[in-house]
């Protein structure tokens, strides 16, 4: 295991934005959007795969295999980490160099470790841990609704995963912990929840979707940052048959007895069956002091594009180009000083954001924001 990185990044305000995993499913989308304004440097294990994309974008593709101890050096303006960084090599290199950094690929336990590392190293440079659902879009939306309400006692997020959509290997790795219990906060009390339990049916974009709990980082961060007493994220699938099958597998104990490395190919085969494209949708319910707001986010270009949008919003945040000053040190997406302005940027990036402000009875998973919702 690599425990100490010897990689060397140097801050160059006129240099490219480094996108690790920059020619993967999500990384390529990030690179295309970033390259509109800024040169890009794409890295990965096999740079030949990324050269055509880099050439088309006027950028560069280089090798940086995070499992290989060969030292990497580059002068960059910022880093977007869009590939798993299991030994924190990219993070350490960025922190040591004072390079603005955005991370969108950590599941909860790895995010907690990264946050501790950042706290120990005490960087002054911007460090955005944006691994909440869809590159932090879910947390930004929750923060925008909370700002409208003056607080957020409850945040409930429901995700509709389109089984026809494209999905990269890291997306599957993010979900491949369905046999591991995780800590949540419900009504101010910490407890452990099991994946794919506490199922309910929620209206997402006018369609009923059966959703069940999944481990996501915002369930860890929102109680710390927004003071929520309940934070819950659930996932369902565009195919009811897929949802039923996964819930049935969970009830048999499959994800627990097949949790070891030996069974990884089988689990991945169950979880990873990407199509040619689909529509990403998620719903965010926030309530405070008896009042509620419900928002629906829709990206017709799919989950990989919506995650890339989250990454681009994160890049603007750490560079201070979104109308707010760049933060100092580690932050989470929902700590944006003007979250409503940040989510207004979604439309320009091809994402629909619809919010229901029509009721102060308290938003909940039984209401449907598609009925009478207004564009934000």
Coordinates of C-alpha atoms in Angstrom, one line a residue:
X1 CA 0.0 0.0 0.0
X2 CA 1.2 3.5 -0.8
X3 CA 1.1 5.5 2.4
X4 CA 3.1 8.6 1.5
X5 CA 3.0 10.2 -1.9
X6 CA 6.1 11.6 -3.6
X7 CA 4.0 13.1 -6.4
X8 CA 4.6 16.8 -7.0
X9 CA 2.1 19.3 -8.1
X10 CA 2.8 23.1 -8.4
X11 CA 0.3 25.9 -8.4
X12 CA 0.3 27.7 -11.8
X13 CA -2.7 30.2 -12.0
X14 CA -2.3 30.1 -15.8
X15 CA -1.9 26.4 -16.0
X16 CA -4.4 23.7 -16.9
X17 CA -7.1 22.1 -14.7
X18 CA -6.0 18.6 -13.9
X19 CA -8.8 16.0 -14.2
X20 CA -7.8 12.7 -12.8
X21 CA -9.7 9.9 -14.6
X22 CA -10.2 12.6 -17.2
X23 CA -11.2 10.3 -20.0
X24 CA -13.6 8.0 -18.1
X25 CA -17.3 8.2 -18.4
X26 CA -17.7 11.1 -15.9
X27 CA -14.2 12.6 -16.4
X28 CA -14.7 13.1 -20.1
X29 CA -17.9 15.1 -19.4
X30 CA -16.0 17.2 -16.9
X31 CA -13.1 17.8 -19.3
X32 CA -15.5 18.9 -22.1
X33 CA -17.2 21.5 -19.9
X34 CA -14.0 22.8 -18.3
X35 CA -12.2 23.1 -21.6
X36 CA -14.6 25.7 -22.8
X37 CA -12.8 28.2 -20.5
X38 CA -9.6 26.6 -19.3
X39 CA -6.9 24.3 -20.7
X40 CA -7.2 20.7 -19.4
X41 CA -4.7 18.0 -18.4
X42 CA -6.3 14.5 -18.4
X43 CA -4.7 11.7 -16.5
X44 CA -5.3 8.0 -16.0
X45 CA -3.7 4.6 -16.2
X46 CA -3.8 4.4 -20.1
X47 CA -3.2 7.8 -21.6
X48 CA -3.5 6.5 -25.1
X49 CA -7.2 6.1 -24.4
X50 CA -7.5 9.8 -23.7
X51 CA -5.3 11.4 -26.4
X52 CA -8.1 11.8 -28.9
X53 CA -10.2 13.6 -26.4
X54 CA -7.3 15.7 -25.2
X55 CA -6.4 16.7 -28.7
X56 CA -10.0 17.6 -29.5
X57 CA -10.1 19.8 -26.5
X58 CA -6.7 21.4 -27.0
X59 CA -5.4 19.7 -23.9
X60 CA -2.9 17.0 -22.9
X61 CA -3.3 13.4 -21.7
X62 CA -0.6 11.9 -19.4
X63 CA -0.2 8.7 -17.3
X64 CA -0.9 8.8 -13.6
X65 CA -1.7 5.4 -12.3
X66 CA -2.6 5.8 -8.6
X67 CA -1.8 2.1 -8.0
X68 CA 1.8 2.6 -9.4
X69 CA 4.4 4.4 -7.2
X70 CA 5.9 6.1 -10.2
X71 CA 6.2 9.8 -9.3
X72 CA 3.9 12.3 -11.1
X73 CA 4.7 16.0 -11.6
X74 CA 2.7 18.8 -13.1
X75 CA 2.0 22.5 -12.9
X76 CA -1.7 23.1 -12.6
X77 CA -4.3 25.7 -11.8
X78 CA -6.6 23.3 -10.0
X79 CA -7.4 19.6 -9.6
X80 CA -10.7 17.7 -10.0
X81 CA -10.4 14.2 -8.7
X82 CA -12.9 12.1 -10.6
X83 CA -11.4 8.7 -10.0
X84 CA -11.0 6.7 -6.8
X85 CA -7.9 7.9 -4.8
X86 CA -7.6 5.0 -2.3
X87 CA -4.3 6.1 -0.8
X88 CA -5.0 9.9 -1.0
X89 CA -2.2 10.5 -3.5
X90 CA -4.0 13.2 -5.4
X91 CA -5.3 14.8 -2.3
X92 CA -1.9 14.9 -0.6
X93 CA -0.2 16.3 -3.7
X94 CA -2.8 19.1 -4.0
X95 CA -2.7 20.0 -0.3
X96 CA 1.1 20.1 -0.2
X97 CA 1.2 22.4 -3.2
X98 CA -1.7 24.7 -2.2
X99 CA -3.6 23.8 -5.4
X100 CA -7.4 24.3 -5.3
X101 CA -9.0 20.8 -5.1
X102 CA -12.4 19.2 -5.8
X103 CA -13.1 15.6 -5.1
X104 CA -16.3 13.9 -6.3
X105 CA -15.6 10.2 -6.0
X106 CA -15.4 9.3 -2.3
X107 CA -17.9 7.2 -0.4
X108 CA -18.6 8.1 3.2
X109 CA -15.8 6.3 5.0
X110 CA -13.2 7.5 2.5
X111 CA -14.5 11.1 2.7
X112 CA -14.2 10.9 6.5
X113 CA -10.6 9.8 6.2
X114 CA -9.8 12.6 3.7
X115 CA -11.4 15.2 5.9
X116 CA -9.3 14.1 8.9
X117 CA -6.2 14.2 6.7
X118 CA -7.1 17.8 5.5
X119 CA -7.7 18.8 9.1
X120 CA -4.2 17.5 10.1
X121 CA -2.4 19.2 7.2
X122 CA -4.4 22.5 7.7
X123 CA -4.3 23.8 4.1
X124 CA -5.2 27.4 3.4
X125 CA -6.0 26.5 -0.2
X126 CA -9.6 25.6 -1.2
X127 CA -10.4 22.0 -0.7
X128 CA -14.0 20.9 -1.6
X129 CA -15.1 17.5 -0.7
X130 CA -18.0 17.2 -3.2
X131 CA -18.7 13.5 -3.1
X132 CA -22.4 13.9 -2.1
X133 CA -24.8 12.5 -4.7
X134 CA -24.1 13.7 -8.3
X135 CA -21.0 15.6 -7.5
X136 CA -22.6 17.5 -4.6
X137 CA -25.6 18.7 -6.5
X138 CA -27.9 17.1 -3.9
X139 CA -26.2 19.0 -1.1
X140 CA -26.3 22.3 -3.0
X141 CA -30.0 22.0 -3.6
X142 CA -30.6 21.1 0.0
X143 CA -28.7 24.2 1.1
X144 CA -30.6 26.4 -1.3
X145 CA -33.9 25.2 0.0
X146 CA -32.7 25.5 3.6
X147 CA -31.6 29.1 2.9
X148 CA -35.2 29.8 1.6
X149 CA -36.7 28.3 4.8
X150 CA -34.2 29.7 7.3
X151 CA -33.0 26.3 8.3
X152 CA -33.2 22.6 7.6
X153 CA -34.4 20.2 10.3
X154 CA -35.1 17.4 7.9
X155 CA -33.5 16.7 4.5
X156 CA -34.7 13.7 2.5
X157 CA -33.2 12.9 -0.9
X158 CA -34.8 10.4 -3.3
X159 CA -32.8 9.3 -6.4
X160 CA -34.2 7.7 -9.5
X161 CA -31.4 5.8 -11.2
X162 CA -32.1 5.2 -14.9
X163 CA -31.0 1.7 -15.8
X164 CA -30.6 2.8 -19.4
X165 CA -28.0 5.3 -18.5
X166 CA -24.3 5.2 -19.0
X167 CA -22.3 4.4 -15.8
X168 CA -18.6 4.2 -15.2
X169 CA -16.7 1.7 -13.0
X170 CA -16.3 4.3 -10.1
X171 CA -20.1 4.7 -10.1
X172 CA -20.5 1.0 -9.4
X173 CA -17.7 1.1 -6.8
X174 CA -19.6 3.9 -5.0
X175 CA -22.7 1.6 -4.8
X176 CA -20.8 -1.6 -4.1
X177 CA -21.3 -1.6 -0.3
X178 CA -24.8 -2.9 -0.1
X179 CA -23.7 -5.3 2.6
X180 CA -22.3 -2.7 4.9
X181 CA -24.4 -0.9 7.5
X182 CA -23.8 2.8 7.9
X183 CA -24.5 5.5 10.4
X184 CA -27.4 7.9 10.0
X185 CA -29.1 10.6 12.0
X186 CA -32.8 10.3 12.5
X187 CA -34.7 12.8 14.7
X188 CA -31.4 13.8 16.3
X189 CA -30.4 10.3 17.2
X190 CA -27.5 8.5 15.6
X191 CA -28.1 4.9 14.6
X192 CA -27.0 2.3 12.0
X193 CA -29.1 1.7 8.9
X194 CA -28.8 -1.2 6.5
X195 CA -28.7 -0.6 2.7
X196 CA -31.9 -1.2 0.7
X197 CA -34.1 -1.0 3.8
X198 CA -36.8 1.4 5.0
X199 CA -38.3 1.4 1.5
X200 CA -41.1 3.7 0.5
X201 CA -42.7 5.0 -2.7
X202 CA -41.9 8.6 -3.7
X203 CA -43.1 10.7 -6.6
X204 CA -40.1 11.9 -8.6
X205 CA -40.9 14.1 -11.6
X206 CA -44.5 12.8 -11.7
X207 CA -43.5 9.1 -11.5
X208 CA -43.9 6.9 -8.5
X209 CA -40.5 5.3 -7.6
X210 CA -39.9 2.7 -5.0
X211 CA -36.7 3.9 -3.1
X212 CA -34.7 2.4 -0.2
X213 CA -31.8 3.7 1.9
X214 CA -28.2 3.9 0.5
X215 CA -25.0 5.1 2.1
X216 CA -24.1 8.5 0.7
X217 CA -21.7 11.2 2.2
X218 CA -24.4 13.9 2.6
X219 CA -26.1 11.9 5.3
X220 CA -22.8 12.4 7.3
X221 CA -22.1 16.0 6.4
X222 CA -25.6 17.7 6.5
X223 CA -26.1 17.2 10.2
X224 CA -22.7 18.8 10.8
X225 CA -23.1 21.7 8.4
X226 CA -26.8 22.5 8.2
X227 CA -27.7 21.2 11.7
X228 CA -30.3 18.7 10.3
X229 CA -31.8 16.3 12.8
X230 CA -32.7 13.9 10.0
X231 CA -30.8 13.3 6.8
X232 CA -31.8 10.4 4.6
X233 CA -30.9 9.4 1.1
X234 CA -32.8 6.7 -0.8
X235 CA -32.4 5.2 -4.2
X236 CA -34.7 3.5 -6.7
X237 CA -34.5 2.5 -10.3
X238 CA -36.4 3.4 -13.5
X239 CA -37.2 -0.3 -13.9
X240 CA -39.5 -1.5 -11.1
X241 CA -38.2 -5.0 -11.8
X242 CA -34.7 -4.0 -11.0
X243 CA -35.7 -2.4 -7.8
X244 CA -37.7 -5.5 -6.8
X245 CA -34.8 -7.8 -7.7
X246 CA -32.2 -5.8 -5.6
X247 CA -34.6 -5.7 -2.6
X248 CA -35.1 -9.4 -3.0
X249 CA -31.4 -10.0 -3.1
X250 CA -30.9 -7.9 0.0
X251 CA -33.6 -9.9 1.8
X252 CA -31.7 -13.2 1.0
X253 CA -28.5 -11.8 2.6
X254 CA -26.7 -11.9 -0.8
X255 CA -24.9 -8.6 -0.3
X256 CA -23.6 -9.7 3.1
X257 CA -22.4 -13.2 2.3
X258 CA -21.0 -12.1 -1.1
X259 CA -19.2 -9.1 0.5
X260 CA -15.6 -10.4 0.1
X261 CA -13.1 -9.8 -2.8
X262 CA -13.8 -13.3 -4.1
X263 CA -17.4 -12.2 -5.0
X264 CA -16.6 -8.8 -6.4
X265 CA -17.0 -9.8 -10.1
X266 CA -20.5 -11.2 -9.3
X267 CA -21.6 -8.2 -7.3
X268 CA -20.3 -5.8 -10.0
X269 CA -22.2 -7.9 -12.7
X270 CA -25.4 -7.4 -10.7
X271 CA -24.9 -3.7 -10.3
X272 CA -23.2 -2.7 -13.5
X273 CA -25.2 -3.0 -16.7
X274 CA -24.8 0.4 -18.4
X275 CA -26.9 1.4 -21.4
X276 CA -26.5 4.0 -24.0
X277 CA -28.1 6.9 -22.1
X278 CA -30.9 7.9 -19.8
X279 CA -32.3 10.7 -17.7
X280 CA -31.1 11.5 -14.2
X281 CA -33.7 12.6 -11.6
X282 CA -33.5 13.3 -8.0
X283 CA -35.9 14.9 -5.5
X284 CA -34.9 16.8 -2.4
X285 CA -37.3 17.5 0.5
X286 CA -36.4 20.1 3.2
X287 CA -38.5 21.1 6.2
X288 CA -38.0 23.6 8.9
X289 CA -40.2 25.0 11.6
X290 CA -43.3 23.4 10.1
X291 CA -42.6 24.7 6.6
X292 CA -41.3 22.7 3.7
X293 CA -39.9 22.9 0.2
X294 CA -39.5 20.2 -2.5
X295 CA -37.2 20.4 -5.5
X296 CA -36.7 18.1 -8.4
X297 CA -33.5 18.0 -10.5
X298 CA -33.7 16.5 -14.0
X299 CA -30.8 16.0 -16.4
X300 CA -31.8 14.6 -19.7
X301 CA -28.2 13.7 -20.5
X302 CA -27.9 11.4 -17.6
X303 CA -26.2 10.7 -14.3
X304 CA -22.7 11.0 -15.6
X305 CA -23.5 14.4 -17.0
X306 CA -25.2 15.6 -13.8
X307 CA -22.1 14.4 -11.8
X308 CA -19.9 16.4 -14.1
X309 CA -22.1 19.4 -13.6
X310 CA -21.6 19.1 -9.9
X311 CA -17.8 18.9 -10.5
X312 CA -17.8 22.1 -12.6
X313 CA -19.8 24.0 -10.0
X314 CA -17.3 22.8 -7.5
X315 CA -14.4 24.0 -9.7
X316 CA -16.0 27.4 -9.9
X317 CA -16.4 27.4 -6.1
X318 CA -12.7 26.7 -5.4
X319 CA -11.5 29.1 -8.0
X320 CA -13.8 31.9 -6.8
X321 CA -15.4 32.3 -10.2
X322 CA -19.0 31.8 -9.3
X323 CA -19.6 35.2 -7.7
X324 CA -18.3 34.2 -4.2
X325 CA -14.8 34.3 -2.8
X326 CA -13.0 31.0 -2.8
X327 CA -13.0 29.2 0.5
X328 CA -10.0 28.6 2.7
X329 CA -9.3 25.1 3.7
X330 CA -11.7 22.1 3.5
X331 CA -15.4 22.7 3.0
X332 CA -18.5 20.7 1.7
X333 CA -20.9 21.8 -1.1
X334 CA -23.7 22.8 1.2
X335 CA -21.4 25.4 2.9
X336 CA -21.6 27.6 -0.2
X337 CA -22.3 31.2 0.9
X338 CA -24.9 31.7 -1.8
X339 CA -26.3 28.2 -2.6
X340 CA -29.4 29.6 -4.4
X341 CA -27.2 31.4 -6.9
X342 CA -25.2 28.3 -7.4
X343 CA -28.2 26.2 -8.3
X344 CA -29.4 28.9 -10.7
X345 CA -26.3 27.9 -12.8
X346 CA -27.8 24.4 -13.4
X347 CA -30.1 25.7 -16.2
X348 CA -27.1 27.0 -18.2
X349 CA -25.5 23.6 -17.9
X350 CA -28.5 21.8 -19.3
X351 CA -30.1 20.8 -16.0
X352 CA -33.7 21.5 -15.0
X353 CA -34.4 22.6 -11.4
X354 CA -38.0 22.8 -10.3
X355 CA -39.0 23.8 -6.8
X356 CA -42.4 23.6 -5.1
X357 CA -43.0 26.6 -2.8
X358 CA -46.8 26.2 -2.7
X359 CA -47.2 24.7 0.8
X360 CA -45.9 25.5 4.2
X361 CA -47.3 22.3 5.8
X362 CA -43.8 20.8 5.6
X363 CA -42.5 19.1 2.5
X364 CA -42.5 15.3 2.7
X365 CA -42.0 12.2 0.5
X366 CA -45.7 11.9 -0.2
X367 CA -46.0 15.2 -2.2
X368 CA -45.1 15.5 -5.8
X369 CA -43.3 18.7 -6.9
X370 CA -44.2 18.1 -10.5
X371 CA -47.7 19.2 -9.8
X372 CA -47.7 23.0 -9.9
X373 CA -43.9 23.3 -9.6
X374 CA -42.3 26.5 -10.8
X375 CA -38.9 26.9 -12.4
X376 CA -36.4 28.4 -10.0

